[in-house]
Amino acid sequence: MKLEKKMIDQMLALPDDKLWQMFQLLSMGSGLKVGDKVPEPSGMRKLRAVLEAVTDSDIGRVMELIEIYKRTK
């Protein structure tokens, strides 16, 4: 599944617990592990702020970096 800004914008409409579940799934799909527990509201506000500001170019670059990381493991 290719991650795009449009998908992130749709995720931002979800409540915190569902947004965190989606974030976990996307992270695991990329080989990354985030905590199981939903962050405190202040942490979720920070996550939402980052996700709101991200661009398709940012997403592309992060995916490139994840692939580099995987190759060096």
PDB file of N, CA and C in Angstrom, residues 20-21 23-25 27-28 32-39:
ATOM      1  N   TRP A  20      -4.185   6.109  16.145  1.00  0.00           N
ATOM      2  CA  TRP A  20      -3.003   5.416  16.646  1.00  0.00           C
ATOM      3  C   TRP A  20      -2.923   4.002  16.085  1.00  0.00           C
ATOM      4  N   GLN A  21      -4.068   3.308  15.982  1.00  0.00           N
ATOM      5  CA  GLN A  21      -4.072   1.962  15.397  1.00  0.00           C
ATOM      6  C   GLN A  21      -3.588   2.002  13.949  1.00  0.00           C
ATOM      7  N   PHE A  23      -1.675   4.293  12.609  1.00  0.00           N
ATOM      8  CA  PHE A  23      -0.256   4.658  12.664  1.00  0.00           C
ATOM      9  C   PHE A  23       0.592   3.421  12.980  1.00  0.00           C
ATOM     10  N   GLN A  24       0.118   2.590  13.916  1.00  0.00           N
ATOM     11  CA  GLN A  24       0.816   1.352  14.250  1.00  0.00           C
ATOM     12  C   GLN A  24       0.894   0.424  13.045  1.00  0.00           C
ATOM     13  N   LEU A  25      -0.214   0.244  12.348  1.00  0.00           N
ATOM     14  CA  LEU A  25      -0.249  -0.652  11.187  1.00  0.00           C
ATOM     15  C   LEU A  25       0.702  -0.173  10.100  1.00  0.00           C
ATOM     16  N   SER A  27       3.287   1.753  10.485  1.00  0.00           N
ATOM     17  CA  SER A  27       4.660   1.629  10.988  1.00  0.00           C
ATOM     18  C   SER A  27       5.151   0.194  10.881  1.00  0.00           C
ATOM     19  N   MET A  28       4.319  -0.745  11.318  1.00  0.00           N
ATOM     20  CA  MET A  28       4.705  -2.155  11.255  1.00  0.00           C
ATOM     21  C   MET A  28       4.903  -2.603   9.808  1.00  0.00           C
ATOM     22  N   LEU A  32       8.836  -0.830  11.234  1.00  0.00           N
ATOM     23  CA  LEU A  32       9.103  -0.033  12.430  1.00  0.00           C
ATOM     24  C   LEU A  32       8.124  -0.419  13.525  1.00  0.00           C
ATOM     25  N   LYS A  33       8.525  -0.268  14.763  1.00  0.00           N
ATOM     26  CA  LYS A  33       7.670  -0.595  15.901  1.00  0.00           C
ATOM     27  C   LYS A  33       7.440   0.660  16.726  1.00  0.00           C
ATOM     28  N   VAL A  34       6.179   0.947  16.969  1.00  0.00           N
ATOM     29  CA  VAL A  34       5.822   2.026  17.890  1.00  0.00           C
ATOM     30  C   VAL A  34       5.090   1.384  19.058  1.00  0.00           C
ATOM     31  N   GLY A  35       4.945   2.091  20.125  1.00  0.00           N
ATOM     32  CA  GLY A  35       4.304   1.530  21.310  1.00  0.00           C
ATOM     33  C   GLY A  35       2.862   1.117  21.070  1.00  0.00           C
ATOM     34  N   ASP A  36       2.387   0.203  21.902  1.00  0.00           N
ATOM     35  CA  ASP A  36       1.009  -0.266  21.791  1.00  0.00           C
ATOM     36  C   ASP A  36       0.015   0.706  22.422  1.00  0.00           C
ATOM     37  N   LYS A  37       0.473   1.411  23.444  1.00  0.00           N
ATOM     38  CA  LYS A  37      -0.406   2.303  24.187  1.00  0.00           C
ATOM     39  C   LYS A  37      -0.595   3.622  23.436  1.00  0.00           C
ATOM     40  N   VAL A  38      -1.840   4.069  23.355  1.00  0.00           N
ATOM     41  CA  VAL A  38      -2.132   5.358  22.730  1.00  0.00           C
ATOM     42  C   VAL A  38      -1.474   6.452  23.566  1.00  0.00           C
ATOM     43  N   PRO A  39      -0.707   7.328  22.926  1.00  0.00           N
ATOM     44  CA  PRO A  39      -0.064   8.415  23.683  1.00  0.00           C
ATOM     45  C   PRO A  39      -1.083   9.313  24.384  1.00  0.00           C
TER      46      PRO A  39
END
